[in-house]
Coordinates of C-alpha atoms in Angstrom, one line a residue:
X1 CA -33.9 13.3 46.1
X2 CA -33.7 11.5 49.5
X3 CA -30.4 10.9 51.2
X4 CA -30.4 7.3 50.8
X5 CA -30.5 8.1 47.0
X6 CA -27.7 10.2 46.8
X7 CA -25.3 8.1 48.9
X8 CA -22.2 6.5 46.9
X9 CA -20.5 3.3 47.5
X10 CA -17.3 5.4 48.8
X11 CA -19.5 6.5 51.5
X12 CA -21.2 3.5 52.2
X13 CA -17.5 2.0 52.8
X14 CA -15.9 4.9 54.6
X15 CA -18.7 4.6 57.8
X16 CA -16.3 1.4 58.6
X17 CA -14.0 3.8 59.9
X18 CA -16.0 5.6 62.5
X19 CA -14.8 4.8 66.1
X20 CA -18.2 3.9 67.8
X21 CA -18.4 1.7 63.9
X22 CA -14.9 -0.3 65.2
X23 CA -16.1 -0.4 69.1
X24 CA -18.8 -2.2 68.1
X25 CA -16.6 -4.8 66.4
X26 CA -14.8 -5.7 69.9
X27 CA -18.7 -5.9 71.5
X28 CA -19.8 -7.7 68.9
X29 CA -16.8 -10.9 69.7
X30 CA -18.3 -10.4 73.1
X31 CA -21.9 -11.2 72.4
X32 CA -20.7 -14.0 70.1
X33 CA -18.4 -16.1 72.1
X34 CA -21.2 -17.9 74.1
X35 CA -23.9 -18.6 71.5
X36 CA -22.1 -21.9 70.1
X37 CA -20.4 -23.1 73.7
X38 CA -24.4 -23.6 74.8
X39 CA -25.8 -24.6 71.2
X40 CA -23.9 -26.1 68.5
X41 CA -20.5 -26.7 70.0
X42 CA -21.7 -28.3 73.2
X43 CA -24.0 -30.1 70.7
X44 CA -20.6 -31.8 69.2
X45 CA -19.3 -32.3 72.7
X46 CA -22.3 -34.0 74.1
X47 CA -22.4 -36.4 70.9
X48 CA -19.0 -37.3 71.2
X49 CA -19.6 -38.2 74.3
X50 CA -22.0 -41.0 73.6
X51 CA -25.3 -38.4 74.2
X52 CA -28.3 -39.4 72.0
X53 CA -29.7 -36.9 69.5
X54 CA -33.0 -37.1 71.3
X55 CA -31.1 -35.5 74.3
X56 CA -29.2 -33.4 72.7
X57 CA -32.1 -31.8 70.7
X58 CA -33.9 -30.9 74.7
X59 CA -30.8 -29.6 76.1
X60 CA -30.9 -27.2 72.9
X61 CA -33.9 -25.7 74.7
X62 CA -31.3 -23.7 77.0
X63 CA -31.4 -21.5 74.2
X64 CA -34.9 -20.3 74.6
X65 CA -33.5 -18.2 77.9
X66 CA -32.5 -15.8 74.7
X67 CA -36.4 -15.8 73.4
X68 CA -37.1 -14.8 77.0
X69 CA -35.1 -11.9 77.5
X70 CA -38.0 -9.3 77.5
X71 CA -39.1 -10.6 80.3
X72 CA -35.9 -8.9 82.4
X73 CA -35.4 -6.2 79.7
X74 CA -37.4 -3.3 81.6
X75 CA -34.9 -4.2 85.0
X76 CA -31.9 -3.5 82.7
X77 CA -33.2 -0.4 80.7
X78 CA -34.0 0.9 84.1
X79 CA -32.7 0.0 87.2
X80 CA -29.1 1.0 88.4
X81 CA -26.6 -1.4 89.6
X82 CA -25.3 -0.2 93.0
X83 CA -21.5 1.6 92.6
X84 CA -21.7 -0.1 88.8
X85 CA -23.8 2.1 87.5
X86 CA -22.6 5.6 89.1
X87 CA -18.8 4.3 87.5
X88 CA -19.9 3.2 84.2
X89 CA -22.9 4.3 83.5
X90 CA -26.7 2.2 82.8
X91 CA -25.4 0.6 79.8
X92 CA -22.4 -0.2 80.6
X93 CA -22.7 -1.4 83.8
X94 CA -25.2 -4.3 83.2
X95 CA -22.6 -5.2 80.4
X96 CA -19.7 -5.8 82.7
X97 CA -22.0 -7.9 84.9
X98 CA -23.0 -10.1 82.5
X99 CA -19.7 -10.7 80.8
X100 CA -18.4 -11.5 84.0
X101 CA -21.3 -14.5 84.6
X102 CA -20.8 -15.9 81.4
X103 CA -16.6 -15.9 81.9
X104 CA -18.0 -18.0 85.0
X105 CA -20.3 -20.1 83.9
X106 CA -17.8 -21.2 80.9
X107 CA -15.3 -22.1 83.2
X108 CA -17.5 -23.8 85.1
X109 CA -18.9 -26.6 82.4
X110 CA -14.9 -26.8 81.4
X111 CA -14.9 -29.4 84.5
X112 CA -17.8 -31.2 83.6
X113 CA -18.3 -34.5 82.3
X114 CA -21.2 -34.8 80.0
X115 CA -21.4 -38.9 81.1
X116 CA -21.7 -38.6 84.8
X117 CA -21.9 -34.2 85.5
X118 CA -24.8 -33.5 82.8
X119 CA -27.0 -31.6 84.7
X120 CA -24.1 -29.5 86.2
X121 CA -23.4 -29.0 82.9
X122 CA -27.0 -27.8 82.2
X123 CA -27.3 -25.3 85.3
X124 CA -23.5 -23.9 84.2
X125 CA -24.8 -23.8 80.5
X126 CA -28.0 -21.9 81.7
X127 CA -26.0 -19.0 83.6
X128 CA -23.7 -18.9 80.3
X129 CA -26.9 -18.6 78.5
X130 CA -29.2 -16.2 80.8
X131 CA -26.0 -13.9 81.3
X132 CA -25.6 -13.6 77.3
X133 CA -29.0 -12.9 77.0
X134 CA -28.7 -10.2 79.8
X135 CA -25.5 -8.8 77.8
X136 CA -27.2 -8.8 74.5
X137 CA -29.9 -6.3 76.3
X138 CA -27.6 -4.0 77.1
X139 CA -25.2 -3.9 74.5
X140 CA -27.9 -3.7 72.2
X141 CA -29.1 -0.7 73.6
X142 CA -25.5 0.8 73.3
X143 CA -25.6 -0.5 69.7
X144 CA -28.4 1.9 68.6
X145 CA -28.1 4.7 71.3
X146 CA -24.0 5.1 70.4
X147 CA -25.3 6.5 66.5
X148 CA -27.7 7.7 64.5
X149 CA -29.8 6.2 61.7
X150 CA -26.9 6.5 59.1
X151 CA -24.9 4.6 60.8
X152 CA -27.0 1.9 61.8
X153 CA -26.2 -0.6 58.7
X154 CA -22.6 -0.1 59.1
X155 CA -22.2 -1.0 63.1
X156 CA -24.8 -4.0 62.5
X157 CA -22.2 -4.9 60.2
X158 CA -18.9 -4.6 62.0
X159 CA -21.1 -6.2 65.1
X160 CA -21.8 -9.1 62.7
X161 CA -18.1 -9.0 62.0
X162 CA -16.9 -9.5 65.8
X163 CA -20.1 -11.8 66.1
X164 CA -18.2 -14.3 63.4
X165 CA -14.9 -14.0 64.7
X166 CA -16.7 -15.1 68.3
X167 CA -18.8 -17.6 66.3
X168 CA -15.1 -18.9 65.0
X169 CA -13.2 -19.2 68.1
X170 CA -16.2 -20.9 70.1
X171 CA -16.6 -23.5 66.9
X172 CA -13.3 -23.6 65.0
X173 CA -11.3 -23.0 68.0
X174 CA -13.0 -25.0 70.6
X175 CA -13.2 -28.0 68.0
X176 CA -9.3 -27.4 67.2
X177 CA -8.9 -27.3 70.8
X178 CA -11.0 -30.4 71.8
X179 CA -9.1 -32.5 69.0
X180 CA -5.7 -32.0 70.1
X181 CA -5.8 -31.6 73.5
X182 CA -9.5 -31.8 75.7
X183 CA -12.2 -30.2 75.9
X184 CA -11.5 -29.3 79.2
X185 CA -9.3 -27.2 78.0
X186 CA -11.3 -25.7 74.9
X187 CA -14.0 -24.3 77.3
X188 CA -11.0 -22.6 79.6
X189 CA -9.7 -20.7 76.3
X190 CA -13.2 -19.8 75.8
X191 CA -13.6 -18.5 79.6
X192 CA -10.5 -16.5 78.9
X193 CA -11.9 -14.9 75.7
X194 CA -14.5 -13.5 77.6
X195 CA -11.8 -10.7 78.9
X196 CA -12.3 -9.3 75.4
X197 CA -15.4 -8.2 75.9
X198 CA -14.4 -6.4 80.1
X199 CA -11.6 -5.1 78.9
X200 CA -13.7 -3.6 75.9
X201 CA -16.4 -2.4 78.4
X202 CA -13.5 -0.6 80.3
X203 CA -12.3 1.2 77.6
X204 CA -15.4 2.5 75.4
X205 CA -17.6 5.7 76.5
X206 CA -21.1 5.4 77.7
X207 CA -23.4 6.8 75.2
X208 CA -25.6 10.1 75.5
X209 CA -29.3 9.5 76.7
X210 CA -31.5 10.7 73.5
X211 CA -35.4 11.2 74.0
X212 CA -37.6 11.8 71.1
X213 CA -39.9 14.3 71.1
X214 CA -43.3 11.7 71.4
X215 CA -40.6 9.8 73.7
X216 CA -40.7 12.6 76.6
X217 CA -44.5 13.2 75.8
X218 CA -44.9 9.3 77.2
X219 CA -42.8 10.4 80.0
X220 CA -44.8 13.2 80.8
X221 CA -46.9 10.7 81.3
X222 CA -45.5 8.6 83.9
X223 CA -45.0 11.7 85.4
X224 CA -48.6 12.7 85.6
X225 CA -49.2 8.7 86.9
X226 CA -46.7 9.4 89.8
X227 CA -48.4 12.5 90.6
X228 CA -51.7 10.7 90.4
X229 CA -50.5 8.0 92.6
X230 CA -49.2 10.2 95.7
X231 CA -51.7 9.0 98.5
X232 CA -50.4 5.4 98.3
X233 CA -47.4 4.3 100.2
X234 CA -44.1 5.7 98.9
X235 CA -43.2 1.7 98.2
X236 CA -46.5 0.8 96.0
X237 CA -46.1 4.2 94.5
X238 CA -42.3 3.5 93.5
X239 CA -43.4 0.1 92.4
X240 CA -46.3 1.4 90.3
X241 CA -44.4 3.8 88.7
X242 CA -41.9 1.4 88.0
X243 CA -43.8 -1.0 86.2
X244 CA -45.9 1.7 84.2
X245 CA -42.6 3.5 82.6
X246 CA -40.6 0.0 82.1
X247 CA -43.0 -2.4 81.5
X248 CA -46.3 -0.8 79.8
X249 CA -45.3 2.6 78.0
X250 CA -42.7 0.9 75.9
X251 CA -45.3 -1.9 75.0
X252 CA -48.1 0.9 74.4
X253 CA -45.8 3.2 72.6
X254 CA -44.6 0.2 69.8
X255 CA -48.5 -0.6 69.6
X256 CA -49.4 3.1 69.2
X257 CA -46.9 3.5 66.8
X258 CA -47.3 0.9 63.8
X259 CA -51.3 0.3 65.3
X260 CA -52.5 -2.9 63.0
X261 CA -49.0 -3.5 61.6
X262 CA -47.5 -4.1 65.0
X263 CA -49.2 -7.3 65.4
X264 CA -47.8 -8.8 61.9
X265 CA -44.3 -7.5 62.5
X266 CA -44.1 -9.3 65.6
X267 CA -45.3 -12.2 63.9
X268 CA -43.0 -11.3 60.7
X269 CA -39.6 -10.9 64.0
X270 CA -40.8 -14.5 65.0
X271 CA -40.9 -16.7 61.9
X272 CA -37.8 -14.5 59.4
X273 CA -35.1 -17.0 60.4
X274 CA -37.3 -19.9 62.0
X275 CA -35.6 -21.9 58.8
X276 CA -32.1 -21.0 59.9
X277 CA -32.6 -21.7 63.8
X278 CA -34.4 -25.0 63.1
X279 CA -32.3 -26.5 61.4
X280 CA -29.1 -25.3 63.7
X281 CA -29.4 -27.6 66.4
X282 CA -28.5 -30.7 63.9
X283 CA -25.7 -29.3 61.8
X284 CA -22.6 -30.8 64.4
X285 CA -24.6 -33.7 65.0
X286 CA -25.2 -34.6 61.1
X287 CA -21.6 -33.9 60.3
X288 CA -20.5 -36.2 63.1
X289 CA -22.7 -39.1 61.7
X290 CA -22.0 -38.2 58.3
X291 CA -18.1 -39.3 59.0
X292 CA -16.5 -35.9 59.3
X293 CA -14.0 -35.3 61.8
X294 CA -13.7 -32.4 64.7
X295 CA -11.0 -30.7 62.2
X296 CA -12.3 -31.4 58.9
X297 CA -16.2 -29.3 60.7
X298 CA -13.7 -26.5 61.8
X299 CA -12.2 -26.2 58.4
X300 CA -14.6 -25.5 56.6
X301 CA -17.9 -25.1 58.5
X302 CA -16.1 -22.6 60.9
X303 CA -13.3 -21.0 59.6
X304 CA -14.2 -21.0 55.7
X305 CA -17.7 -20.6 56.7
X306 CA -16.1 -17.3 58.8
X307 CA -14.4 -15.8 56.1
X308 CA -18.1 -16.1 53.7
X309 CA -20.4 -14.8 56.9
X310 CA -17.7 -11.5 56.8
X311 CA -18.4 -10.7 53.2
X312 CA -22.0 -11.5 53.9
X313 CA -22.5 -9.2 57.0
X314 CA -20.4 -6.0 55.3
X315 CA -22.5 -6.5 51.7
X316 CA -25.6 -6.8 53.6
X317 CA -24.7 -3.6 55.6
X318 CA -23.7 -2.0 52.3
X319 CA -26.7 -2.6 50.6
X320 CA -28.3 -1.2 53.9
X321 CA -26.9 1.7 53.4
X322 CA -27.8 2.4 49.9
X323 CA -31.1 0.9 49.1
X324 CA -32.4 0.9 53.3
X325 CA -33.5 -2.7 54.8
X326 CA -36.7 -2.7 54.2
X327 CA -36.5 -3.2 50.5
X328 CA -33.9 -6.0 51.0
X329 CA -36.5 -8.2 53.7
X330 CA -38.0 -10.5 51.0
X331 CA -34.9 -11.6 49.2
X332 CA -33.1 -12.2 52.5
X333 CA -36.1 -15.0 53.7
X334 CA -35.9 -16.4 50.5
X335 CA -32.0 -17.6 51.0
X336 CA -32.2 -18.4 54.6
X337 CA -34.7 -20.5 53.5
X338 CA -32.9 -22.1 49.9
X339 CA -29.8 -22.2 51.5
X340 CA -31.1 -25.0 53.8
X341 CA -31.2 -27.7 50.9
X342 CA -27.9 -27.9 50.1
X343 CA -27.6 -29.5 53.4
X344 CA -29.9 -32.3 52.1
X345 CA -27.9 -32.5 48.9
X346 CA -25.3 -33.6 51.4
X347 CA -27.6 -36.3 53.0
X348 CA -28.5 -38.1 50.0
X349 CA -24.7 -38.2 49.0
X350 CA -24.6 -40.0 52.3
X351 CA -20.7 -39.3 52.4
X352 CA -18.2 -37.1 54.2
X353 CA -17.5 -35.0 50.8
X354 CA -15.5 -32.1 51.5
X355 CA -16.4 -30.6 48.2
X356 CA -20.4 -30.6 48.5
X357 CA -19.9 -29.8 52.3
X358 CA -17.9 -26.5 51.6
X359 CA -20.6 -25.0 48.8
X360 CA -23.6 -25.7 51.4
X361 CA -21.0 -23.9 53.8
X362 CA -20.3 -20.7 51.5
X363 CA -24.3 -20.4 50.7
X364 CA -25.3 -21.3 53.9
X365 CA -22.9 -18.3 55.6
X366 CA -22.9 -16.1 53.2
X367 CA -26.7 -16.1 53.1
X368 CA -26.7 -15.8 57.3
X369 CA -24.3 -12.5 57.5
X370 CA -25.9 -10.7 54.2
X371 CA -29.8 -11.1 56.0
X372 CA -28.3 -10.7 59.9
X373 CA -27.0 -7.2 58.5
X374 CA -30.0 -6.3 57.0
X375 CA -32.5 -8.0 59.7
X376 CA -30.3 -5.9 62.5
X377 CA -30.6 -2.9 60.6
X378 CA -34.4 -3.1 59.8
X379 CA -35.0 -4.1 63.9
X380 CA -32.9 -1.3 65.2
X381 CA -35.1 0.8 63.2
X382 CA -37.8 -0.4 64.6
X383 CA -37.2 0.9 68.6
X384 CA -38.0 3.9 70.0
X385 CA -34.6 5.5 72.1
X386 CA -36.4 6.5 74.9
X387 CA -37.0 2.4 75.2
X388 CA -34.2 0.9 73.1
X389 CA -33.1 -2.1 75.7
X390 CA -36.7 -3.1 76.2
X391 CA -38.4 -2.9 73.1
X392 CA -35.1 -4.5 70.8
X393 CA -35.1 -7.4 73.7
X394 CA -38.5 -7.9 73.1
X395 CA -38.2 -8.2 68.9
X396 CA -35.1 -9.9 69.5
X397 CA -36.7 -12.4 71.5
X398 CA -39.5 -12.8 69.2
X399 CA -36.7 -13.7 66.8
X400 CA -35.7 -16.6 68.4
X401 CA -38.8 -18.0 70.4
X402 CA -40.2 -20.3 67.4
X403 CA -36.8 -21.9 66.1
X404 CA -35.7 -22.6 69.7
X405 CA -39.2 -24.3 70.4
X406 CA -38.6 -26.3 67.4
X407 CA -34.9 -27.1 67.3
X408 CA -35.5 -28.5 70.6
X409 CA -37.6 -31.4 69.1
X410 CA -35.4 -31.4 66.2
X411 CA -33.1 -34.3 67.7
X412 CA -36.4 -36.2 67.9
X413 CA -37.5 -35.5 64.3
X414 CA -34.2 -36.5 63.2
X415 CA -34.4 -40.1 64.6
X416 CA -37.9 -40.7 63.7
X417 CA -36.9 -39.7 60.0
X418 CA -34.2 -41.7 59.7
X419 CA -35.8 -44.7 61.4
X420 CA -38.4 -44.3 58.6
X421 CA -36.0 -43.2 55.4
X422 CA -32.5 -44.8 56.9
X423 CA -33.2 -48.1 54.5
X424 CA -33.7 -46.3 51.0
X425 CA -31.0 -43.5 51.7
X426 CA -28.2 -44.2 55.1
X427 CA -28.8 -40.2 55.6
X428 CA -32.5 -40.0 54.2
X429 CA -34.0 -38.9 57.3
X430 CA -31.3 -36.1 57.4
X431 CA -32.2 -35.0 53.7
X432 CA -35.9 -34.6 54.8
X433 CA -35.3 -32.7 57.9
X434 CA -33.4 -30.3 55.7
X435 CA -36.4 -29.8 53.1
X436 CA -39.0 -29.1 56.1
X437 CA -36.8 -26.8 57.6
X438 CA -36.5 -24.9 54.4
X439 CA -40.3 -24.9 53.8
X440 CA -40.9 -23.3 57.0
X441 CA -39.2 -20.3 55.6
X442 CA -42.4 -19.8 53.7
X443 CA -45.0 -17.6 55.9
X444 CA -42.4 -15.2 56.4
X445 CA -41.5 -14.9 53.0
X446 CA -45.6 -13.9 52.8
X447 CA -45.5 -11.7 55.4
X448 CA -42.1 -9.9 54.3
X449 CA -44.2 -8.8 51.2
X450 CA -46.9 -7.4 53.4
X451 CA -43.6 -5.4 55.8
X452 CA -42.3 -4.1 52.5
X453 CA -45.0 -2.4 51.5
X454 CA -45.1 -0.6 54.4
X455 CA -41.4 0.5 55.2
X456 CA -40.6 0.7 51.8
X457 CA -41.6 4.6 50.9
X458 CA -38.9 5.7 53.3
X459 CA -36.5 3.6 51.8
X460 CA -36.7 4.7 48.1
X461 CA -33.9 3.0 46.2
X462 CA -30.7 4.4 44.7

């Protein structure tokens, strides 16, 4: 009988409790607090403001930096910071860095004016948003280096859980902020949150380096290509070296790996929350033109929509743990995709109703922490340790790529659809958009079936 059979709901619960578990919840409010301020909370800011949706929608597109990350990931898997690293060690170090640039560039949009300082706003918005991306490199290395496989469902979960409580204080807060006093002032809060995650940084242990055995076999490898290469110049010799460890062995290694399969898993990582990500850009937006106010959104789209994203991200970790994430893959794309029409429910009501607006909420979040738990899990899985930053940068990345590219046009959909559908329902184009977001939810659903098949042998169920 395999472990994963034999383990209880008592144990499932009592990983919560292990430290490097509860680190992960302060590094997890870390990699959550700037997502919103440079996506769906600066969405309700520039609206407010008088921006169109078209405009919004392109300036959504500073969210692709994220779907870029791999591009960078081999520089922070493998080259030291000077004095940073020697004090804190690889991980750690490129952490602190990048905490520190988005605490900057947060402050730095807090004096903008989206009417007369938007594309300051846009180059601040892009450091937030490329220095996030560089966190979420190396903390998600620490994520999967700091424990082993058991433990993996449980500190995607208590990650998830400092992700929402970010996610809350950069929507809930920011728009509690905003109303009451000025936005100037909600983005300075949120500047000053960012101490959460230095102080954090400060505190917590860097985690031991582990190889895999066909892990130091590829770098016997670059060894042998060093060796090979000793009659260039020392420079071209570092260089090549350089690029063949970082850049092509972790590539070659995933492909070697899964063979075949690699190719539909990447395509699988790209498309398992295109519905979710799609759809994202227009939430703040619709709820504005819907008639909602900034408090009524943080009510119950951020801080009731918190509190069913928690019991989401811990059941999905739970399940995890007992039944493993592969089996969970197909009924997770399913929801993310479902959950999306009860936002056009909303539309055709056409009216701020509180009621409708907080069971779209409790599907909608509930849904989103269950899968995030499960998807995390699944994707840590995936990595080899010898090449956790690059290769998790590189599915993560994948993960995002598709729904950024189309919630940038999103805007533009919108206001074509409702030009077309305004006339028979006020919010018909709305209603629509929500329906095609959901169907796109439909190749990975296919695909998940194929990924199951696969994964699911090790993952027998309880």
């Amino acid at each position: 009988m395999s472990d994963v059979q034999t383990r209880s709901w008592r144990e499932a619960l009592a990983t919560y409790g292990h430290p490097r578990v509860v680190q992960l919840l302060f590094l997890g409010f870390s990699a959550g607090l700037p997502f919103l301020l440079v996506f769906s909370t600066l969405s309700a800011w520039l609206r407010e403001f008088g921006i169109s949706r078209t405009a919004i929608g392109f300036v959504s597109w500073i969210g692709i930096t994220y779907s870029f990350k791999f591009v960078w990931s081999p520089v922070v898997d493998r080259v030291p910071l000077p004095l940073l690293t020697r004090w804190l060690g690889r991980r750690r170090s490129w952490m602190l860095l990048a905490q520190t640039g988005i605490a900057g560039g947060l402050l730095g949009m807090a004096f903008c004016d989206p009417r007369t300082d938007l594309w300051w706003m846009v180059a601040f918005a892009l450091l937030v948003a490329f220095s996030s991306a560089t966190q979420d490199i190396a903390l998600d290395a620490f994520r999967i280096e700091a424990t082993d496989a058991s433990l993996q469902g449980a500190t995607a979960a208590t990650y998830q859980l400092g992700y929402r409580i970010a996610v809350l204080a950069a929507g809930a807060g920011a728009l509690y902020i905003a109303e009451f006093v000025s936005w100037l002032a909600a983005y300075q809060t949120m500047a000053a949150l960012g101490l959460v995650g230095i102080v954090t940084t400060f505190v917590i242990s860097e985690p031991e380096r582990r190889i895999s055995a066909g892990a130091a076999e590829v770098e016997g490898k670059v060894a042998d290509f060093a060796d090979r290469t000793g009659h260039l110049p020392n420079w071209v010799r570092q260089a090549l070296v350089f690029v063949y460890g970082a850049i092509v062995c972790p590539f070659v290694d995933f492909f070697v790996r899964y063979g075949w399969l690699a190719v539909v898993l990447l395509l699988f990582i790209g498309l398992f929350r295109l519905s979710d990500i799609a759809m994202g850009v227009m939430a703040n937006p619709f709820y504005i033109d819907l008639g909602f106010t900034k408090d009524q959104i943080a009510n119950v789209s951020k801080i009731y929509g918190f509190v069913m994203s928690i019991l989401g991200a811990l059941l999905g970790g739970a399940l995890v743990f007992r039944m493993g994430a592969a089996r969970l893959l197909m009924p997770a794309v399913f929801l993310i995709a479902a959950s999306n029409l009860t936002f056009s429910w909303l539309a055709l009501v056409g009216s701020p109703d509180t009621t409708i607006l907080t069971i779209a909420i409790s599907i909608d979040n509930l849904v989103g922490g269950m899968s995030g738990s499960i998807f995390i899990a699944f994707l840590s899985g995936l990595t080899n340790t010898a090449y956790t930053a690059t290769q998790y940068a590189l599915f993560t990345s994948i993960m995002t790529l598709p729904g950024k590219l189309l919630g940038g046009s999103s805007g533009w959909v919108v206001d074509r659809l409702q030009e077309e559908f305004s006339a028979t329902y006020k919010f018909g184009g709305y209603a629509i958009f929500f329906v095609y977001t959901a169907l796109l939810g439909l190749p990975a659903f296919v695909l998940a079936m194929v990924v199951r098949r696969r994964f699911e042998k090790e993952t027998p169920p309880s």
